[in-house]
Amino acid sequence: MTVRVRIAPSPTGDPHVGTAYIALFNYVFARKNGGQFILRIEDTDRTRSTLESEAAILRALRWVGLEWDEGPDKGGPHGPYRQSERAEIYRQHAQMLIDKGAAYRCFCTAERLAELRKRQMAEKKNLGYDGLCRDLSREESDKRAAAGEPFVVRLAMPREGDTVFPDRLRGEIKFANAGVDDQVLLKSDGFPTYHLANVVDDHLMGITHVIRAEEWISSTPKHVVLYQAFGWQAPEFVHMPLLRNKDKSKISKRKNPVSLDYYRDAGILPEALRNFLALMGWSIAADREKFTLQEMIEAFDIDRVSTGEPVFDLVKLIDLNGQYIREMSEDELVERLLSWRLSKESFRKVMPLVRERMKTLSDFIALGDFFFTGDLDHKPFAAAMVSKGRTPSETGKILQEYIEKVDEPWKEARRVPFEDKALEEFSRTFAEEKGWKVKELFMALRLAVTGKSATPPLFATMEVLGRELTRKRVRDAAETLKALPPPKA
RNA sequence: GUCCCCAUCGUCCAGAGGUCAGGACGCUGGCCUUUCAAGCCGGUAACAGGGGUUCGAAUCCCCUUGGGGACACCA
């Protein structure tokens, strides 16, 4: 049987470094074994999935150099590769499960479930569905469904016994069935949840090895029970360790730049990022850490992946990146710089912003240097970000809140578009809501983003700089401010 | 809280019963150098604790502790 693996991102946000991490190991495993690497888009959450996000993920995965053999944009023998286009398949499979008695319709309202949950919390009981609709007769269930009453389909999890499955890296993992919830498989909008879609697709697409993050271990028994109910052979499971923040918690936007676009914009080379990601759980040799993708494929052994809890450390990534830069040819470096941000297109974007302030051509660089740098060191001018009457810590707090809000749903349930006018409108409203003078907030922001107090118009600048670099700079500024001693009274 | 996973320098990774516990980043001392990097040489620093098993445990087993993840009509 030929090895087939997949990466199955959900297009609900920025292309995540964790996606690249898991994709890398899947890719290498496939190549090592002469198998296929499939890209499948898990967009069954219709309220959060967007095409923009999907496109960004595809672009970013290609940027790190992990090309897939089958996927939504290039097709393949097992398509479609976008789950939203496979809704009918899942519906049929849910029906099969109902017919086999392995799943049942649940007519409980959101209100009842909320109340149930509240009661369980109050009584400190285990959370989970109480199985009310599980005992409905088939006749009644059919009748209510036919009458148009909304329902979901739930997995009828066995109530006794254990579900045991082998994990390639961890050995046998055992769960008592009694502790596993009757998971929703098909939502009331007719779309499947991850659990159903993932099992059905992995089977239909001939996936032999599921290499995914550790966070999925606790829902694996549900998947195993589904494979059994369908009478299918389950794939082999390989749960990779989770990337961590410095404090060992699961890597997150709040504590780490998590978007692949950040790394690209900050000047990290894709081969260095790949290499670094590979180091998170695998090594080519005891005394060696720099290697190419090809070398990794040749030497890779999935059983030698470590199960520790790797902390994603920017400092080491940057060092590795420097090694790559120093070792490439001069011509190659020039090409890289040109295709990075020293391009005609990016000069074209920056130029209108600095042109009015230019008196000589050489002013271009002096006036716009911050468009071409990565992170900023805010310490030297941190005090300047603090307006009269404000404290460093409250300035830090407002900046942090600001940059977090920029990423949250705003108008039309979308986050603030990273575009001049939208940013300005949002920012003015934000300042007003927080009781800050526009001037106070904008100057703090200006210094945070550019490191200067005299710059081109702020929001146009942010637009050109881009969301990722801007977010990191504002966040770093906030950190610096918070670490500042309070002003003497 | 319940269930599950994990545990070697501050961080990443070596170590597959017998090693002075190794490499890298960081930090640090020195050399080189007009400076800063880079480079080179050196230093710092770890087997969480307790029980077993064994002639012998970082390596195997158990317990404790610690950390993490999951407990949605999100993935």
PDB file of N, CA and C (backbone and C1' of nucleotides) in Angstrom, chain B residues 5-31:
ATOM      1  P     C B   5      -2.001   8.471  28.063  1.00  0.00           P
ATOM      2  O5'   C B   5      -1.167   9.703  27.480  1.00  0.00           O
ATOM      3  C5'   C B   5      -1.068   9.892  26.074  1.00  0.00           C
ATOM      4  C4'   C B   5      -0.311  11.171  25.798  1.00  0.00           C
ATOM      5  C3'   C B   5       1.076  11.258  26.427  1.00  0.00           C
ATOM      6  O3'   C B   5       2.038  10.594  25.625  1.00  0.00           O
ATOM      7  C1'   C B   5      -0.076  13.264  26.841  1.00  0.00           C
ATOM      8  P     C B   6       3.351  10.012  26.332  1.00  0.00           P
ATOM      9  O5'   C B   6       4.138  11.330  26.758  1.00  0.00           O
ATOM     10  C5'   C B   6       4.696  12.174  25.762  1.00  0.00           C
ATOM     11  C4'   C B   6       5.269  13.411  26.408  1.00  0.00           C
ATOM     12  C3'   C B   6       6.376  13.182  27.430  1.00  0.00           C
ATOM     13  O3'   C B   6       7.620  13.051  26.777  1.00  0.00           O
ATOM     14  C1'   C B   6       4.812  14.722  28.305  1.00  0.00           C
ATOM     15  P     A B   7       8.823  12.278  27.573  1.00  0.00           P
ATOM     16  O5'   A B   7       9.307  13.356  28.636  1.00  0.00           O
ATOM     17  C5'   A B   7       9.707  14.688  28.139  1.00  0.00           C
ATOM     18  C4'   A B   7      10.239  15.496  29.298  1.00  0.00           C
ATOM     19  C3'   A B   7      11.375  14.760  30.034  1.00  0.00           C
ATOM     20  O3'   A B   7      12.642  15.393  30.115  1.00  0.00           O
ATOM     21  C1'   A B   7       9.509  15.165  31.504  1.00  0.00           C
ATOM     22  P     U B   8      13.071  16.810  29.637  1.00  0.00           P
ATOM     23  O5'   U B   8      14.620  16.750  30.035  1.00  0.00           O
ATOM     24  C5'   U B   8      15.002  16.129  31.253  1.00  0.00           C
ATOM     25  C4'   U B   8      16.497  16.087  31.307  1.00  0.00           C
ATOM     26  C3'   U B   8      17.174  17.338  30.772  1.00  0.00           C
ATOM     27  O3'   U B   8      17.225  18.342  31.762  1.00  0.00           O
ATOM     28  C1'   U B   8      18.186  15.428  29.831  1.00  0.00           C
ATOM     29  P     C B   9      16.778  19.808  31.451  1.00  0.00           P
ATOM     30  O5'   C B   9      18.152  20.397  30.927  1.00  0.00           O
ATOM     31  C5'   C B   9      18.289  21.792  30.719  1.00  0.00           C
ATOM     32  C4'   C B   9      19.610  22.229  31.323  1.00  0.00           C
ATOM     33  C3'   C B   9      19.921  23.710  31.087  1.00  0.00           C
ATOM     34  O3'   C B   9      20.148  24.378  32.325  1.00  0.00           O
ATOM     35  C1'   C B   9      21.752  22.312  30.444  1.00  0.00           C
ATOM     36  P     G B  10      18.870  24.687  33.312  1.00  0.00           P
ATOM     37  O5'   G B  10      18.159  25.858  32.494  1.00  0.00           O
ATOM     38  C5'   G B  10      17.004  26.492  33.060  1.00  0.00           C
ATOM     39  C4'   G B  10      16.490  27.492  32.048  1.00  0.00           C
ATOM     40  C3'   G B  10      16.185  26.870  30.686  1.00  0.00           C
ATOM     41  O3'   G B  10      14.847  26.413  30.635  1.00  0.00           O
ATOM     42  C1'   G B  10      17.596  28.751  30.416  1.00  0.00           C
ATOM     43  P     U B  11      14.470  25.129  29.844  1.00  0.00           P
ATOM     44  O5'   U B  11      14.657  25.644  28.350  1.00  0.00           O
ATOM     45  C5'   U B  11      13.728  26.573  27.784  1.00  0.00           C
ATOM     46  C4'   U B  11      14.060  26.770  26.320  1.00  0.00           C
ATOM     47  C3'   U B  11      14.258  25.480  25.545  1.00  0.00           C
ATOM     48  O3'   U B  11      13.033  24.904  25.143  1.00  0.00           O
ATOM     49  C1'   U B  11      16.053  26.907  25.087  1.00  0.00           C
ATOM     50  P     C B  12      12.943  23.345  24.958  1.00  0.00           P
ATOM     51  O5'   C B  12      13.695  23.122  23.573  1.00  0.00           O
ATOM     52  C5'   C B  12      13.142  23.650  22.371  1.00  0.00           C
ATOM     53  C4'   C B  12      14.015  23.252  21.216  1.00  0.00           C
ATOM     54  C3'   C B  12      14.367  21.772  21.166  1.00  0.00           C
ATOM     55  O3'   C B  12      13.322  20.994  20.614  1.00  0.00           O
ATOM     56  C1'   C B  12      16.316  23.033  20.852  1.00  0.00           C
ATOM     57  P     C B  13      13.140  19.509  21.187  1.00  0.00           P
ATOM     58  O5'   C B  13      14.473  18.746  20.748  1.00  0.00           O
ATOM     59  C5'   C B  13      14.629  18.300  19.416  1.00  0.00           C
ATOM     60  C4'   C B  13      16.067  17.954  19.150  1.00  0.00           C
ATOM     61  C3'   C B  13      16.578  16.638  19.735  1.00  0.00           C
ATOM     62  O3'   C B  13      16.136  15.520  18.995  1.00  0.00           O
ATOM     63  C1'   C B  13      18.216  18.311  19.992  1.00  0.00           C
ATOM     64  P     A B  14      16.170  14.038  19.672  1.00  0.00           P
ATOM     65  O5'   A B  14      17.638  13.494  19.398  1.00  0.00           O
ATOM     66  C5'   A B  14      18.699  13.913  20.193  1.00  0.00           C
ATOM     67  C4'   A B  14      19.984  13.344  19.716  1.00  0.00           C
ATOM     68  C3'   A B  14      20.298  11.996  20.375  1.00  0.00           C
ATOM     69  O3'   A B  14      19.976  10.926  19.518  1.00  0.00           O
ATOM     70  C1'   A B  14      21.970  13.586  20.944  1.00  0.00           C
ATOM     71  P     G B  15      19.241   9.611  20.079  1.00  0.00           P
ATOM     72  O5'   G B  15      20.213   9.079  21.203  1.00  0.00           O
ATOM     73  C5'   G B  15      21.603   8.906  20.886  1.00  0.00           C
ATOM     74  C4'   G B  15      22.332   8.743  22.203  1.00  0.00           C
ATOM     75  C3'   G B  15      21.774   7.543  22.946  1.00  0.00           C
ATOM     76  O3'   G B  15      22.801   6.643  23.305  1.00  0.00           O
ATOM     77  C1'   G B  15      21.711   9.523  24.313  1.00  0.00           C
ATOM     78  P     A B  16      22.794   5.152  23.127  1.00  0.00           P
ATOM     79  O5'   A B  16      21.333   4.857  23.617  1.00  0.00           O
ATOM     80  C5'   A B  16      20.540   4.139  22.837  1.00  0.00           C
ATOM     81  C4'   A B  16      19.504   3.505  23.699  1.00  0.00           C
ATOM     82  C3'   A B  16      19.527   1.980  23.512  1.00  0.00           C
ATOM     83  O3'   A B  16      19.009   1.355  24.652  1.00  0.00           O
ATOM     84  C1'   A B  16      17.816   3.061  22.180  1.00  0.00           C
ATOM     85  P     G B  17      19.527  -0.234  24.745  1.00  0.00           P
ATOM     86  O5'   G B  17      20.387  -0.195  26.084  1.00  0.00           O
ATOM     87  C5'   G B  17      19.824   0.285  27.293  1.00  0.00           C
ATOM     88  C4'   G B  17      20.965   0.632  28.209  1.00  0.00           C
ATOM     89  C3'   G B  17      22.182  -0.265  27.909  1.00  0.00           C
ATOM     90  O3'   G B  17      23.329   0.366  27.412  1.00  0.00           O
ATOM     91  C1'   G B  17      21.245  -0.660  30.134  1.00  0.00           C
ATOM     92  P     G B  18      24.441   1.309  27.809  1.00  0.00           P
ATOM     93  O5'   G B  18      25.075   0.956  29.210  1.00  0.00           O
ATOM     94  C5'   G B  18      25.063   1.889  30.301  1.00  0.00           C
ATOM     95  C4'   G B  18      26.453   1.991  30.920  1.00  0.00           C
ATOM     96  C3'   G B  18      27.537   2.381  29.897  1.00  0.00           C
ATOM     97  O3'   G B  18      28.242   3.560  30.285  1.00  0.00           O
ATOM     98  C1'   G B  18      27.911   0.136  30.780  1.00  0.00           C
ATOM     99  P     U B  19      29.172   4.088  31.372  1.00  0.00           P
ATOM    100  O5'   U B  19      30.063   5.067  30.508  1.00  0.00           O
ATOM    101  C5'   U B  19      30.471   4.670  29.188  1.00  0.00           C
ATOM    102  C4'   U B  19      30.733   5.940  28.403  1.00  0.00           C
ATOM    103  C3'   U B  19      31.235   7.097  29.270  1.00  0.00           C
ATOM    104  O3'   U B  19      32.646   7.137  29.228  1.00  0.00           O
ATOM    105  C1'   U B  19      29.461   7.815  27.810  1.00  0.00           C
ATOM    106  P     C B  20      33.441   7.240  30.626  1.00  0.00           P
ATOM    107  O5'   C B  20      33.060   8.684  31.185  1.00  0.00           O
ATOM    108  C5'   C B  20      33.279   8.954  32.558  1.00  0.00           C
ATOM    109  C4'   C B  20      33.274  10.437  32.802  1.00  0.00           C
ATOM    110  C3'   C B  20      32.123  11.204  32.131  1.00  0.00           C
ATOM    111  O3'   C B  20      31.044  11.325  33.060  1.00  0.00           O
ATOM    112  C1'   C B  20      34.198  12.258  31.653  1.00  0.00           C
ATOM    113  P     A B  21      29.584  11.236  32.578  1.00  0.00           P
ATOM    114  O5'   A B  21      29.337  12.468  31.558  1.00  0.00           O
ATOM    115  C5'   A B  21      29.598  12.345  30.180  1.00  0.00           C
ATOM    116  C4'   A B  21      28.323  12.493  29.394  1.00  0.00           C
ATOM    117  C3'   A B  21      27.902  13.918  29.055  1.00  0.00           C
ATOM    118  O3'   A B  21      28.616  14.384  27.924  1.00  0.00           O
ATOM    119  C1'   A B  21      26.026  12.725  29.837  1.00  0.00           C
ATOM    120  P     G B  22      29.519  15.695  28.023  1.00  0.00           P
ATOM    121  O5'   G B  22      29.692  16.093  26.502  1.00  0.00           O
ATOM    122  C5'   G B  22      30.390  15.230  25.612  1.00  0.00           C
ATOM    123  C4'   G B  22      29.710  15.229  24.279  1.00  0.00           C
ATOM    124  C3'   G B  22      29.280  16.611  23.785  1.00  0.00           C
ATOM    125  O3'   G B  22      30.351  17.323  23.187  1.00  0.00           O
ATOM    126  C1'   G B  22      27.463  15.141  23.559  1.00  0.00           C
ATOM    127  P     G B  23      30.387  18.919  23.266  1.00  0.00           P
ATOM    128  O5'   G B  23      29.409  19.321  22.083  1.00  0.00           O
ATOM    129  C5'   G B  23      29.738  18.946  20.737  1.00  0.00           C
ATOM    130  C4'   G B  23      28.589  19.280  19.828  1.00  0.00           C
ATOM    131  C3'   G B  23      28.101  20.716  19.870  1.00  0.00           C
ATOM    132  O3'   G B  23      28.901  21.586  19.102  1.00  0.00           O
ATOM    133  C1'   G B  23      26.245  19.257  19.930  1.00  0.00           C
ATOM    134  P     A B  24      28.930  23.150  19.469  1.00  0.00           P
ATOM    135  O5'   A B  24      27.464  23.624  19.074  1.00  0.00           O
ATOM    136  C5'   A B  24      27.076  23.669  17.698  1.00  0.00           C
ATOM    137  C4'   A B  24      25.664  24.178  17.610  1.00  0.00           C
ATOM    138  C3'   A B  24      25.407  25.505  18.318  1.00  0.00           C
ATOM    139  O3'   A B  24      25.788  26.611  17.517  1.00  0.00           O
ATOM    140  C1'   A B  24      23.717  23.971  18.900  1.00  0.00           C
ATOM    141  P     C B  25      26.146  27.989  18.228  1.00  0.00           P
ATOM    142  O5'   C B  25      24.731  28.528  18.735  1.00  0.00           O
ATOM    143  C5'   C B  25      23.739  28.920  17.796  1.00  0.00           C
ATOM    144  C4'   C B  25      22.490  29.345  18.531  1.00  0.00           C
ATOM    145  C3'   C B  25      22.699  30.431  19.576  1.00  0.00           C
ATOM    146  O3'   C B  25      22.727  31.720  18.993  1.00  0.00           O
ATOM    147  C1'   C B  25      21.377  28.714  20.494  1.00  0.00           C
ATOM    148  P     G B  26      23.681  32.843  19.644  1.00  0.00           P
ATOM    149  O5'   G B  26      23.102  33.001  21.120  1.00  0.00           O
ATOM    150  C5'   G B  26      21.796  33.547  21.311  1.00  0.00           C
ATOM    151  C4'   G B  26      21.444  33.497  22.776  1.00  0.00           C
ATOM    152  C3'   G B  26      22.448  34.151  23.707  1.00  0.00           C
ATOM    153  O3'   G B  26      22.226  35.545  23.778  1.00  0.00           O
ATOM    154  C1'   G B  26      21.834  32.037  24.569  1.00  0.00           C
ATOM    155  P     C B  27      23.477  36.553  23.823  1.00  0.00           P
ATOM    156  O5'   C B  27      24.078  36.303  25.279  1.00  0.00           O
ATOM    157  C5'   C B  27      23.288  36.587  26.425  1.00  0.00           C
ATOM    158  C4'   C B  27      23.952  36.028  27.654  1.00  0.00           C
ATOM    159  C3'   C B  27      25.433  36.340  27.784  1.00  0.00           C
ATOM    160  O3'   C B  27      25.657  37.635  28.325  1.00  0.00           O
ATOM    161  C1'   C B  27      25.082  34.044  28.203  1.00  0.00           C
ATOM    162  P     U B  28      26.895  38.485  27.765  1.00  0.00           P
ATOM    163  O5'   U B  28      28.134  37.686  28.363  1.00  0.00           O
ATOM    164  C5'   U B  28      28.306  37.564  29.775  1.00  0.00           C
ATOM    165  C4'   U B  28      29.431  36.617  30.061  1.00  0.00           C
ATOM    166  C3'   U B  28      30.744  36.950  29.371  1.00  0.00           C
ATOM    167  O3'   U B  28      31.471  37.931  30.071  1.00  0.00           O
ATOM    168  C1'   U B  28      30.278  34.648  29.111  1.00  0.00           C
ATOM    169  P     G B  29      32.499  38.858  29.251  1.00  0.00           P
ATOM    170  O5'   G B  29      33.817  37.960  29.226  1.00  0.00           O
ATOM    171  C5'   G B  29      34.571  37.780  30.417  1.00  0.00           C
ATOM    172  C4'   G B  29      35.755  36.894  30.135  1.00  0.00           C
ATOM    173  C3'   G B  29      36.609  37.306  28.940  1.00  0.00           C
ATOM    174  O3'   G B  29      37.530  38.327  29.252  1.00  0.00           O
ATOM    175  C1'   G B  29      36.168  34.998  28.813  1.00  0.00           C
ATOM    176  P     G B  30      37.973  39.347  28.086  1.00  0.00           P
ATOM    177  O5'   G B  30      38.846  38.424  27.112  1.00  0.00           O
ATOM    178  C5'   G B  30      40.145  38.001  27.522  1.00  0.00           C
ATOM    179  C4'   G B  30      40.682  36.997  26.540  1.00  0.00           C
ATOM    180  C3'   G B  30      40.970  37.500  25.131  1.00  0.00           C
ATOM    181  O3'   G B  30      42.208  38.185  25.049  1.00  0.00           O
ATOM    182  C1'   G B  30      39.893  35.394  25.012  1.00  0.00           C
ATOM    183  P     C B  31      42.473  39.235  23.875  1.00  0.00           P
ATOM    184  O5'   C B  31      42.635  38.281  22.609  1.00  0.00           O
ATOM    185  C5'   C B  31      43.759  37.377  22.520  1.00  0.00           C
ATOM    186  C4'   C B  31      43.663  36.593  21.241  1.00  0.00           C
ATOM    187  C3'   C B  31      43.563  37.434  19.981  1.00  0.00           C
ATOM    188  O3'   C B  31      44.847  37.849  19.540  1.00  0.00           O
ATOM    189  C1'   C B  31      41.935  35.705  19.913  1.00  0.00           C
TER     190        C B  31
END
